[in-house]
Backbone as a ProteinNet text record, in pm:
[ID]
protein_1_A
[PRIMARY]
XXXXXXXXXXXXXXXXXXXXXXXXXXXXXXXXXXXXXXXXXXXXXXXXXXXXXXXXXXXXXXXXXXXXXXXXXXXXXXXXXXXXXXXXXXXXXXXXXXXXXXXXXXXXXXXXXXXXXXXXXXXXXXXXXXXXXXXXXXXXXXXXXXXXXXXXXXXXXXXXXXXXXXXXXXXXXXXXXXXXXXXXXXXXXXXXXXXXXXXXXXXXXXXXXXXXXXXXXXXXXXXXXXXXXXXXXXXXXXXX
[TERTIARY]
-4110.8	-3984.5	-3967	-3911.9	-3888.7	-3760.9	-3669.2	-3544.1	-3447.1	-3317.6	-3215.5	-3211.7	-3116.1	-3102.6	-3072.2	-3142.6	-3120	-3000.1	-2933.2	-2811.7	-2838.7	-2812.3	-2829.9	-2699.6	-2709.2	-2592.5	-2603.1	-2487.6	-2487.9	-2478.4	-2479.7	-2483	-2361.8	-2243.5	-2121.7	-2120.6	-2164.5	-2171	-2272.7	-2386.4	-2489	-2433.4	-2360.6	-2302.3	-2200.2	-2120.6	-2018.9	-2081.8	-2188.1	-2257.6	-2322.5	-2382.3	-2448.8	-2349.7	-2234.3	-2133.9	-2076.7	-2043.4	-1988.7	-2086.7	-2213.5	-2315.9	-2338.1	-2335.9	-2356.7	-2245.7	-2121.8	-2007.8	-2014.8	-2040.9	-2047.5	-2160.1	-2277.7	-2391.9	-2366.7	-2293.3	-2261.1	-2167.8	-2073.1	-1978.2	-2043.8	-2140.6	-2208.3	-2356.2	-2440.3	-2584	-2659.4	-2596.8	-2664.2	-2661	-2585.3	-2573.3	-2696.3	-2797.9	-2923.3	-2901.6	-2805.4	-2780.4	-2728.2	-2643.5	-2590.4	-2698	-2781	-2890.3	-2987.4	-3013	-3101.9	-3042.9	-2913.1	-2847.7	-2850.9	-2830.6	-2836.1	-2975.7	-3078.2	-3214.7	-3248.3	-3198.7	-3229.9	-3155.7	-3028.5	-2948.1	-2976.8	-3038.9	-3071	-3221	-3302.8	-3445.7	-3537.5	-3485	-3571.7	-3680.5	-3648.2	-3755	-3861.4	-3817.1	-3913	-4003.6	-3946.9	-4028.9	-4123.3	-4081.9	-4171.6	-4292	-4270.4	-4383.2	-4474.4	-4414.9	-4495.5	-4584	-4528.1	-4606	-4726.7	-4706.6	-4817	-4924.5	-4883.6	-4982.1	-5059.2	-4989.1	-5055.9	-5157	-5126.4	-5219.1	-5343.4	-5335.3	-5450.2	-5535.5	-5496.5	-5566.7	-5621.5	-5746.3	-5802.3	-5716.1	-5675.3	-5591.3	-5454.1	-5401.8	-5272.2	-5273.2	-5379.5	-5391	-5400.3	-5473.2	-5485	-5348.3	-5269.8	-5135.8	-5048.4	-5050.4	-4969.2	-5014	-5144.2	-5196.3	-5162.5	-5183.2	-5166	-5023.9	-4950.4	-4812.1	-4794	-4867.3	-4851	-4711	-4660.4	-4530.7	-4550.1	-4474.3	-4478.8	-4374.2	-4413.7	-4327.3	-4404	-4332.1	-4393.5	-4514.6	-4505	-4615.4	-4743.5	-4731.6	-4848.5	-4899.4	-4814.3	-4855.5	-4852.5	-4824.5	-4814.5	-4942.4	-5058	-5185.7	-5200.4	-5116.3	-5124.7	-5099.1	-5020.2	-4986.7	-5108.4	-5213.7	-5332.9	-5449.3	-5428.8	-5538	-5556	-5674.4	-5699.5	-5600.1	-5568	-5460.5	-5485.7	-5610.6	-5638.8	-5619.9	-5591.8	-5588.2	-5451.8	-5455	-5332.2	-5239.2	-5295.8	-5213.8	-5143.7	-5214.5	-5153.2	-5043.2	-5065.1	-4962.6	-4837	-4856.3	-4742	-4670	-4745.8	-4685.2	-4605.8	-4660.4	-4589.9	-4461.1	-4468.9	-4350.4	-4241	-4278.2	-4179.6	-4127.8	-4219.6	-4180.7	-4093.5	-4122.8	-4045.7	-3901.7	-3876.4	-3741.5	-3677.5	-3749.6	-3701.5	-3673.4	-3757.2	-3746.3	-3824.1	-3781.9	-3855.9	-3888.8	-4010.2	-4043.3	-3967.1	-3898.6	-3826.3	-3682.8	-3643.1	-3502.9	-3465.5	-3560.3	-3530.9	-3440.9	-3339.6	-3251.9	-3327.1	-3287.7	-3357	-3328.4	-3415.1	-3394.1	-3302	-3198.5	-3099.9	-3082.7	-3113.1	-3071.3	-3186.1	-3309.6	-3420.1	-3438.8	-3478.1	-3474.8	-3592.9	-3710	-3828.8	-3885.8	-3967.2	-4031	-4121.5	-4192.7	-4285.6	-4212	-4104.5	-4025.7	-3959.9	-3913.7	-3851.5	-3952.4	-4076.6	-4177.5	-4206.8	-4223.5	-4256.6	-4142.7	-4018	-3904	-3906.8	-3941.1	-3948.9	-4065.1	-4176.9	-4293.7	-4259.9	-4191.4	-4152	-4062.9	-3977.6	-3886.8	-3963.8	-4060.7	-4130.5	-4235.4	-4293.1	-4394.3	-4331.6	-4201	-4130.4	-4169.3	-4180	-4214	-4360.8	-4447.5	-4585.4	-4583.8	-4499.2	-4491.7	-4435.2	-4335.8	-4286.6	-4401.2	-4483.7	-4596	-4698.7	-4737.3	-4842.7	-4800.1	-4676.2	-4628.1	-4567.4	-4563.6	-4513	-4369.5	-4285.5	-4145.9	-4055	-3957	-3862.3	-3766.2	-3682.3	-3589.1	-3446.5	-3431.4	-3299.5	-3273.2	-3160.1	-3119.4	-3219.2	-3273.2	-3369.7	-3497.8	-3547.9	-3671	-3654.8	-3543.6	-3520.6	-3504.6	-3436.6	-3418.1	-3551.6	-3635.5	-3767.5	-3852.3	-3846.3	-3925.2	-3872.6	-3742	-3687.1	-3737.7	-3763.1	-3822.6	-3961.4	-4040.9	-4175.6	-4167.8	-4076.4	-4062	-4022.2	-3936	-3898.3	-4018.7	-4098.4	-4219	-4314.7	-4316.5	-4409.4	-4358.9	-4228.5	-4177.8	-4069.1	-4012.1	-3903.5	-3783.5	-3755.7	-3638	-3512.7	-3412.5	-3288.2	-3223.9	-3235.3	-3176.9	-3230.3	-3359.4	-3419.3	-3357.7	-3342.4	-3281.6	-3138.5	-3062.6	-2924.2	-2915.1	-3011.2	-3011.5	-3035	-3122.4	-3147.8	-3020.9	-2953.2	-2828.7	-2724.7	-2709.9	-2612.4	-2645.2	-2773.3	-2813.4	-2789	-2821.6	-2804.5	-2657.5	-2570	-2426.3	-2375.1	-2445.7	-2402.4	-2457.8	-2548.8	-2600.5	-2497.1	-2499.1	-2422.7	-2509.6	-2460.7	-2531.6	-2670.9	-2683.6	-2814	-2909.9	-2859.3	-2942.7	-2990.5	-2900.4	-2936.6	-3043.8	-3030.6	-3130.4	-3265.9	-3266.7	-3391.2	-3454.9	-3374.4	-3428.6	-3488.3	-3412.7	-3457.5	-3562.9	-3568.3	-3670.9	-3798	-3787.7	-3902.5	-3952.1	-3865.5	-3908.8	-3916.8	-3822.8	-3821.4	-3947.5	-3990.5	-4114.6	-4236.9	-4244.4	-4356.7	-4353	-4235.6	-4224.2	-4262.7	-4225.5	-4264.5	-4417.2	-4481	-4628.2	-4691.6	-4637	-4694.9	-4687.5	-4575.5	-4560.8	-4653.4	-4680.5	-4767.3	-4914.8	-4950.6	-5090.7	-5146	-5060.9	-5110.3	-5143.7	-5225.8	-5262.3	-5140.9	-5153.3	-5042.5	-5012.9	-4905.1	-4875.8	-4844.5	-4801.5	-4772.4	-4898.4	-5009.5	-5135.7	-5227.6	-5173.2	-5253.1	-5219.3	-5323.4	-5307.8	-5314.3	-5204.3	-5202	-5252.6	-5217.5	-5251.8	-5402.8	-5480.4	-5626.2	-5689.4	-5607.1	-5656.3	-5604.1	-5538.2	-5482.8	-5588.1	-5710.1	-5814.1	-5879.6	-5846.7	-5911.1	-5839.3	-5913.3	-5858.6	-5744.2	-5636.1	-5517.7	-5549.4	-5621.1	-5651.5	-5746.6	-5834.3	-5926	-5849.6	-5753.2	-5679.2	-5589.6	-5537.1	-5458.4	-5544.3	-5665	-5754.2	-5790.4	-5821.3	-5863.1	-5752.5	-5628	-5516	-5446.2	-5501.2	-5443.7	-5308.6	-5286.3	-5156.7	-5158.3	-5059.2	-5040.7	-4919.1	-4939.6	-4827.9	-4725.6	-4602	-4493.1	-4519.1	-4495.1	-4514.1	-4400.2	-4428.1	-4323	-4222.1	-4098.2	-3995.1	-4017.4	-3984	-3994	-3915.2	-3970.9	-3909.2	-3766.2	-3737.8	-3605.6	-3498.3	-3541.8	-3443.3	-3443.2	-3540.8	-3550.1	-3428.7	-3386.2	-3277.4	-3148.3	-3119.8	-2996.6	-2999.1	-3112.6	-3123.1	-3120	-3190.5	-3195.2	-3058.2	-2982	-2847.5	-2755.4	-2789	-2706.6	-2760.6	-2867.5	-2923.5	-3012.8	-3057.3	-3139.3	-3287.4	-3324.3	-3464.8	-3475.9	-3568.5	-3585.4	-3652	-3614.2	-3678.8	-3816.8	-3914.8	-4049.3	-4049.4
5907.9	5938.8	6090.3	6130.1	6272.5	6318.5	6231.3	6269.9	6154.6	6187.1	6084.6	6018.7	5927	5855.1	5952.3	5932.3	6021	5974.6	6068.7	6041.6	6069.6	5972.2	5990.8	6044.8	6152.8	6217.9	6219.4	6203.9	6227.6	6378	6419.8	6563.2	6635.8	6574	6640.1	6652.2	6548.9	6553.6	6657.8	6664.6	6763.4	6904.2	6927.5	7059.4	7093	6995	7018.4	7053.7	6978.4	7007.1	7145.4	7178.2	7307.9	7422.4	7411.6	7518.8	7529.3	7416	7418.7	7474.5	7436.1	7486.4	7635.6	7681.9	7824.4	7907.8	7863.6	7937.1	7936	7819.2	7808.8	7891.7	7888.9	7966.4	8116.2	8156.7	8298.1	8344.6	8258	8292.7	8288.8	8199.1	8186.6	8158.1	8262.5	8244.7	8171.3	8149	8078.4	7926.9	7880.5	7736.7	7685.4	7647.3	7600	7474.4	7390.8	7267.7	7296.9	7400.8	7436.7	7499.8	7583.6	7644.9	7537	7437.6	7327.5	7247.6	7217.1	7141.1	7218.7	7349.4	7432.5	7428	7437.7	7433.5	7302	7192.6	7060.4	7034.4	7070.3	7037.1	7128.8	7243.1	7333.7	7345.8	7281.7	7310.5	7204.2	7095.1	6986.8	7034.2	7108.3	7151.9	7237.1	7324.1	7408.4	7324.3	7227.1	7141.8	7054.1	7012.7	6935.5	7019.2	7147.5	7235.6	7255.2	7265.9	7280	7156.4	7038.8	6914.9	6916.9	6958.3	6962.1	7061.3	7175.7	7273	7217	7148.5	7090.4	6985.1	6909.9	6807.3	6867.8	6995.5	7063.8	7136.5	7130.9	7201	7101.1	7119.4	7026.1	7015.7	7130.3	7124.5	7070	7105.3	7054	6902.3	6848.3	6702.4	6636.4	6698.7	6643.8	6641.3	6745.9	6751.9	6639.7	6621.2	6516.2	6377.3	6359.8	6230.3	6199.5	6298.8	6275.6	6303.2	6383.3	6418.9	6460.5	6565.2	6613.4	6669.1	6652.7	6706.8	6818.3	6926	7037.2	7008.2	6928.6	6891.1	6914.6	6916.7	6951.6	6865.2	6736.6	6646	6681.4	6746.3	6776.8	6919.5	7012.3	7153.2	7209.4	7125.6	7173.5	7235	7194.3	7249.3	7397.4	7449	7591.4	7680.2	7631.9	7710.5	7728.9	7652.2	7659.1	7732.4	7786.9	7851.3	7997.2	8055	8195.6	8289.1	8402.1	8489.1	8551.2	8557.4	8619.3	8522.3	8396	8295.7	8287.5	8232.4	8208.3	8114.9	8009.9	7916.2	7981.7	8068.2	8137.1	8232	8299.4	8389.3	8311.1	8192.7	8106.9	8063.6	8023.2	7980.6	8094.4	8215.4	8331.6	8359.2	8349.8	8369.7	8270	8144.8	8041	8055.3	8076.1	8083.4	8203.3	8317.4	8438.2	8428.1	8334.4	8316.3	8185.7	8113.3	7984.8	7888.6	7894.8	7805.5	7676.6	7569.4	7443.7	7399.9	7353.9	7305.1	7178.1	7118.5	6994	7016.6	7142.5	7173	7174.8	7151.9	7159.9	7044.4	7071.9	6963.5	6870.3	6742.8	6645.7	6670.1	6617.1	6622.9	6507.4	6536.8	6433.2	6408.9	6509	6499.2	6499	6476.5	6468.1	6323	6303.8	6170.5	6082	6139.8	6059.3	6096.7	6005.1	6031.3	6154	6168.6	6280.7	6413.6	6421.1	6544.3	6572	6466.3	6483.6	6540.4	6490.4	6543.5	6690.2	6725.9	6864.2	6957.8	6914.5	6995.8	7013.7	6906.8	6915.8	7004	6994	7076.6	7224.7	7258.8	7398.4	7447.5	7360.7	7396	7415.6	7327.6	7329.7	7439.2	7484.4	7590.3	7729.5	7735.9	7864.7	7955	7897.7	7979	8020.6	7944.5	7991.2	8119.4	8122	8239.7	8360.1	8338.2	8447.6	8506.9	8419.6	8463.9	8540.3	8485.5	8546	8678.7	8688.1	8812.3	8907.1	8864.4	8947	8992.7	8897.3	8927.5	8872.4	8949.9	8902.7	8799.9	8744	8640.6	8693.3	8825.1	8882.9	8884.7	8939.7	8937.1	9009.2	9121.2	9196.5	9114.9	9056.3	8978.5	8852.6	8782.3	8660.3	8691.4	8800.3	8836.9	8871.4	8944.6	8979.5	8854.5	8760.8	8638	8553.5	8556	8481.8	8538.5	8669.5	8728.8	8669.8	8661.2	8604.4	8457.8	8383.8	8242.2	8223.9	8311.3	8301.2	8329.2	8428.6	8458.1	8339.7	8266	8154	8024.8	7997	7866.1	7871	7987.3	8003.6	7914	7898.4	7822.8	7907.9	7858.1	7935.4	7973.5	7885.1	7912.8	8041.6	8069.2	8191.3	8314.6	8310.1	8421.4	8444.2	8335.3	8346.8	8398.4	8359.2	8405.7	8556.1	8607.5	8752	8826.4	8775.7	8838.8	8833.7	8715.3	8702.5	8789.4	8796.6	8881	9027	9073.1	9215.3	9254.8	9158.4	9187.2	9216	9167.7	9187.4	9315.7	9383.2	9512	9621.7	9723.2	9843.2	9930.6	10045.8	10127.4	10167.5	10210.9	10252.8	10134.6	10021.2	9902.2	9854.1	9858.2	9815.1	9906.9	10036.8	10132.8	10104.9	10078.3	10046.9	9921	9819.4	9693.3	9709.4	9767.8	9772.6	9880.8	9983.5	10086	10057.5	9979.2	9960.9	9815.9	9723	9584.9	9507.1	9528.2	9452.7	9475.1	9600.2	9620	9558.8	9572.4	9510.4	9358.9	9296.4	9150.9	9100.9	9174.6	9137.1	9134.5	9241.2	9247.8	9139.6	9120.8	9023.3	8881.7	8848	8715.6	8691.8	8796.7	8784.3	8781.8	8857.5	8874.3	8761.2	8696.3	8592.3	8465.6	8381.8	8254.6	8164	8047.8	7953.1	7900.8	7946	7917.9	7771.8	7698.4	7556.6	7470.8	7529.8	7454.6	7482	7530.9	7559.4	7457.2	7395.5	7300.1	7381.8	7448.4	7548.5	7494.4	7373.1	7316.9	7311.2	7302	7295.1	7433.7	7537.3	7674.9	7742.8	7667	7724	7795.2	7741.6	7794.6	7920.4	7959.4	8074.8	8205	8313.8	8445.2	8479.6	8534.6	8564.1	8658.6	8766.5	8862.7	8803.2	8713.7	8648.7	8561.9	8483.8	8397.5	8480.3	8590.3	8678.1	8729.4	8773.2	8822.1	8709.6	8593.3	8480	8437.5	8446.9	8401	8515	8635.1	8748.6	8793.2	8776	8807.7	8946.2	9025.8	9158.7	9156.6	9189.2	9189.5	9295.3	9272.6	9364.7	9502.2	9609	9744	9782.2	9873.9	9924.2	10003.8	9998.7	10075.4	10224.4	10308.7	10453.6	10496.5	10589.6	10628.3	10677.3	10747.7	10804.4	10699	10576.9	10471.4	10363.7	10366.6	10263.6	10264.4	10382.2	10391.7	10333.5	10366.7	10316.9	10165.4	10113.1	9968.5	9895.8	9951	9887.8	9886	9993.4	10000	9895.9	9847.1	9746.6	9605.6	9593.7	9463.3	9407.5	9490.9	9441.4	9452.2	9527.8	9534.3	9482.8	9391.3	9335.5	9436.9	9430.1	9515.2	9460.1	9549.1	9500.6	9413.4
6687.4	6755.1	6767.5	6882.8	6906	6837.4	6816.6	6751.5	6756.2	6763.7	6769.7	6906.4	6922.6	7048.7	7161.8	7275.8	7389.4	7469.6	7534.5	7610	7757.1	7843.3	7987.8	8046.2	8122.5	8180	8331.4	8400.2	8544.1	8568.5	8693.2	8722.7	8670.1	8684.8	8637.6	8486.2	8419.2	8273.3	8227.1	8299	8265.6	8279.4	8389.3	8412.5	8304.4	8264.8	8162.4	8027.9	7992.4	7865.8	7871.9	7986.9	8001.9	7986.6	8055.3	8047.9	7906.8	7848.4	7712.5	7612	7626.6	7534.4	7553	7678.4	7706.2	7644.4	7661	7604.6	7452.6	7395.6	7250.3	7191	7255.8	7206.4	7217.5	7320.7	7335.9	7225.4	7188.5	7082.2	6944.6	6927.4	6798.6	6821.8	6835.4	6863.7	6754.4	6638.2	6529.4	6549.9	6648.4	6673.4	6747.2	6670.4	6731	6813.9	6774.3	6848.7	6989.1	7002.2	7133.4	7221.1	7160.9	7236.6	7283.9	7197.7	7235	7351.1	7343.7	7450.7	7582	7574.7	7695.4	7756.4	7672.8	7722.4	7789.5	7732.8	7788.3	7919.1	7925.9	8043.8	8162.2	8138.9	8250.4	8274.6	8190.8	8193.2	8248.5	8305.8	8351.5	8449	8556.5	8648.5	8578.9	8487.3	8415.6	8326.8	8256.1	8170.4	8252	8370.1	8456.7	8497.8	8524.6	8558.6	8438.4	8319.7	8198.3	8178.9	8201.3	8188.2	8280.8	8404.6	8499.7	8457	8403.6	8355	8235.8	8147.3	8030.7	8072.8	8175.1	8223.1	8287.4	8323.7	8383.9	8281.5	8154.2	8046.8	7946.2	7900	7800.4	7674.3	7617.5	7497.8	7531.3	7648.3	7688.9	7701.2	7760.5	7773.5	7636.3	7545.4	7409.9	7340.7	7360.9	7301.5	7357	7489.2	7550.6	7506	7486.1	7444.9	7299.3	7211.3	7068	7020	7094.8	7062.2	6915.6	6872.8	6734.5	6712.9	6592.7	6555.3	6452.7	6468.4	6373.4	6266.3	6169.7	6058.6	5928.9	5818.3	5689.7	5656.9	5687.5	5654	5728.3	5843.2	5926	5912.3	5869.8	5863.9	5722	5624.1	5486.2	5433.5	5489.6	5442.3	5475.5	5566.7	5602.3	5481.5	5385.9	5266.8	5174.7	5196.8	5110.5	5175.9	5295.2	5367.8	5324.7	5347.9	5312	5381.7	5318.6	5369	5506	5550.8	5680.8	5797.5	5769	5874.2	5942.7	6062	6137.1	6060.1	6000.1	5924.4	5807.7	5735.5	5621.9	5668.7	5782.8	5836.3	5873.7	5931.5	5964.1	5836.5	5734.6	5608.2	5544.9	5550.4	5495.7	5572.9	5705.8	5789	5751.2	5737.6	5705.8	5562.7	5468.3	5328.5	5296.1	5357.4	5328.6	5378.1	5469.3	5523.6	5476.6	5392	5342.5	5457.5	5561.1	5675.4	5648.3	5710.6	5706.3	5847.9	5874	6007.8	6045.1	5948.1	5973.1	6021.1	6040.3	6068.3	6215.9	6306.1	6448.8	6493.5	6575.8	6624	6717.7	6723	6809	6956.6	7041	7185.6	7224.5	7303.7	7336.9	7485.9	7570.3	7709.1	7811	7768.4	7863.2	7907.2	8033.2	8092.4	8052.7	8033.1	8004.1	7867.8	7813.5	7684.4	7692	7804.2	7818.9	7821.3	7899.1	7903.5	7768.6	7703.1	7571.4	7472.8	7477.8	7386.2	7415.4	7542.2	7576.1	7535.9	7555.1	7511.4	7360.2	7287.7	7142.4	7100.4	7170.4	7138.9	7155.5	7264.4	7286.8	7173.8	7125.6	7016.3	6886.4	6861.6	6732.9	6722.7	6834.5	6826.3	6830.3	6838.7	6844.6	6726.9	6607.3	6489.8	6489.8	6555.3	6575	6659	6759	6846.9	6772.5	6687.1	6603	6522	6466.1	6382.5	6464.5	6577.8	6659	6719.9	6764.4	6825.7	6722.9	6596.7	6486.7	6514.2	6549.4	6579.4	6469.9	6426.5	6325.2	6385.4	6301	6346.3	6360.5	6365.2	6390	6540.7	6579.3	6719.8	6809.8	6763.3	6842.5	6863.2	6755.3	6764.5	6846.9	6827.3	6904.6	7052.8	7084.6	7225.1	7290.2	7217.9	7271.7	7293.6	7197.8	7213.3	7328.8	7352.8	7466.2	7598.7	7604.9	7725.9	7748.6	7642.1	7651.3	7692.4	7631.9	7664.5	7810.6	7861.7	8002.2	8092	8056.4	8133.1	8134.1	8024.5	8010.6	8075	8061.8	8103.4	8210.2	8234.1	8331	8299.5	8171.8	8131.6	8151.2	8224.2	8242	8109.4	8009.5	7879.8	7819.4	7838.5	7783.8	7848.8	7980.7	8053.6	8006.6	7992.9	7948.3	7805	7722	7582.9	7574.5	7661.1	7662.8	7704.8	7806.1	7850.3	7738.8	7678	7569.4	7450.7	7415.9	7303.2	7329.7	7451	7482.2	7485.2	7514.6	7514.4	7374.3	7274.3	7134.9	7074.7	7146.3	7099.8	7124	7038.5	7072.3	7163.4	7201	7300	7253.4	7127.6	7076.6	7066.6	7023.4	7011	7148.5	7244.9	7379.8	7438.5	7412.8	7460.7	7396.7	7266.1	7196.2	7254.7	7278.7	7329.5	7468.7	7559.9	7698.5	7725.6	7641.5	7661.3	7582.2	7475.6	7386.3	7384.2	7347.9	7330	7461	7551.8	7676.4	7759.8	7784.4	7863.3	7795.6	7661	7589.3	7606.2	7593.5	7602.5	7741.3	7845.6	7981.5	7992.9	7945	7951.8	7865.3	7745.6	7652.9	7709.7	7772	7829.8	7947	8024.8	8141.6	8102.5	7999.1	7963.1	7876.9	7800.9	7710.6	7787.8	7726.8	7787.5	7793.7	7854.2	7862.8	7722.3	7664.4	7523.8	7495.9	7598.1	7577.8	7581.8	7617.2	7627.2	7509.1	7399	7279.9	7171.5	7117	7007.2	6877.6	6845.3	6738.5	6605.6	6573.9	6444.3	6421.2	6528.9	6516.6	6501.2	6505.2	6491.8	6364.9	6280.1	6157	6073.5	6070.6	5981.2	6036.4	6159.6	6222.9	6186.1	6194.6	6162.7	6258.7	6204.2	6284.4	6399.7	6372.3	6478.5	6582.2	6537.6	6632.2	6731.5	6682.6	6776	6867.1	6815.9	6903.8	7019.1	6987.1	7093.3	7189.2	7134.7	7217.7	7313.9	7269.5	7351.3	7425.5	7416.3	7489.2	7437.2	7309.3	7248.9	7186.7	7222.7	7165.6	7074.2	6946.5	6852.3	6890.2	6852	6884.8	6825.7	6902.5	6849.8	6756.4	6666.7	6578.8	6660.3	6619.7	6689.2	6666.3	6765	6744.8	6621.7	6545.3	6418	6434.7	6545.2	6562.4	6586.8	6622	6647.8	6540.3	6451.7	6349.6	6257.5	6214.3	6119	6175.7	6300	6361.9	6375.7	6416.5	6434.9	6301.7	6201.8	6070.3	6005.7	6021.9	5963.2	6023.7	6142.7	6209	6185.9	6105.6	6077.2	6185.3	6278.2	6388.3	6359.3	6258.7	6219.5	6077.9	6055	5923	5830.9	5706.2	5607.3	5576.7	5550.7	5520.3	5395.8
[MASK]
++++++++++++++++++++++++++++++++++++++++++++++++++++++++++++++++++++++++++++++++++++++++++++++++++++++++++++++++++++++++++++++++++++++++++++++++++++++++++++++++++++++++++++++++++++++++++++++++++++++++++++++++++++++++++++++++++++++++++++++++

């Protein structure tokens, strides 16, 4: 099962859920359930395109056929892998933040099982992308990753999240984001391989830098020293 019972909505209901979720997520970006609902109610065409791309890729087809889930029972072995591996880097990312792969909200508003799975897959591999692009989970890091996700999937929710996130920056933070992280994220999203067509779990044992090179992924650059202090004092840069 992908999650709880799915809800079928007509166009007006879909629009109402989308608007309500957008407003709620803007007021409280920590509401993962609202962000998920926004992505589902506005993202059907984008997810349909993702499905077609996955069907054109050997790994993508394998993912659609086997429908792996990123849950503790399936990825727990990552905690036992050598420290140089992608799996160990993911385990460190999750463990250092006390995150659980089982915490993702269920898909509720997608019409078909296939679309529901792809929406859930995009949600569950989000932390793999944090690991690969070396992005923190604060507002700056999440906004930068949403730029990459938009480049990859063209989900309206990603675009709206970037706008909402940038509205919460002060002037110095906004300057740092748009002059430093935004241009890098645009390039990173364009240069990397199709991120939805990677069977990440089968690459856990590989060296982290090797998979980055193989997938065309460039880790996030460090912020310029003159702006780090201002951003860190505002909680936008994570402490090492």
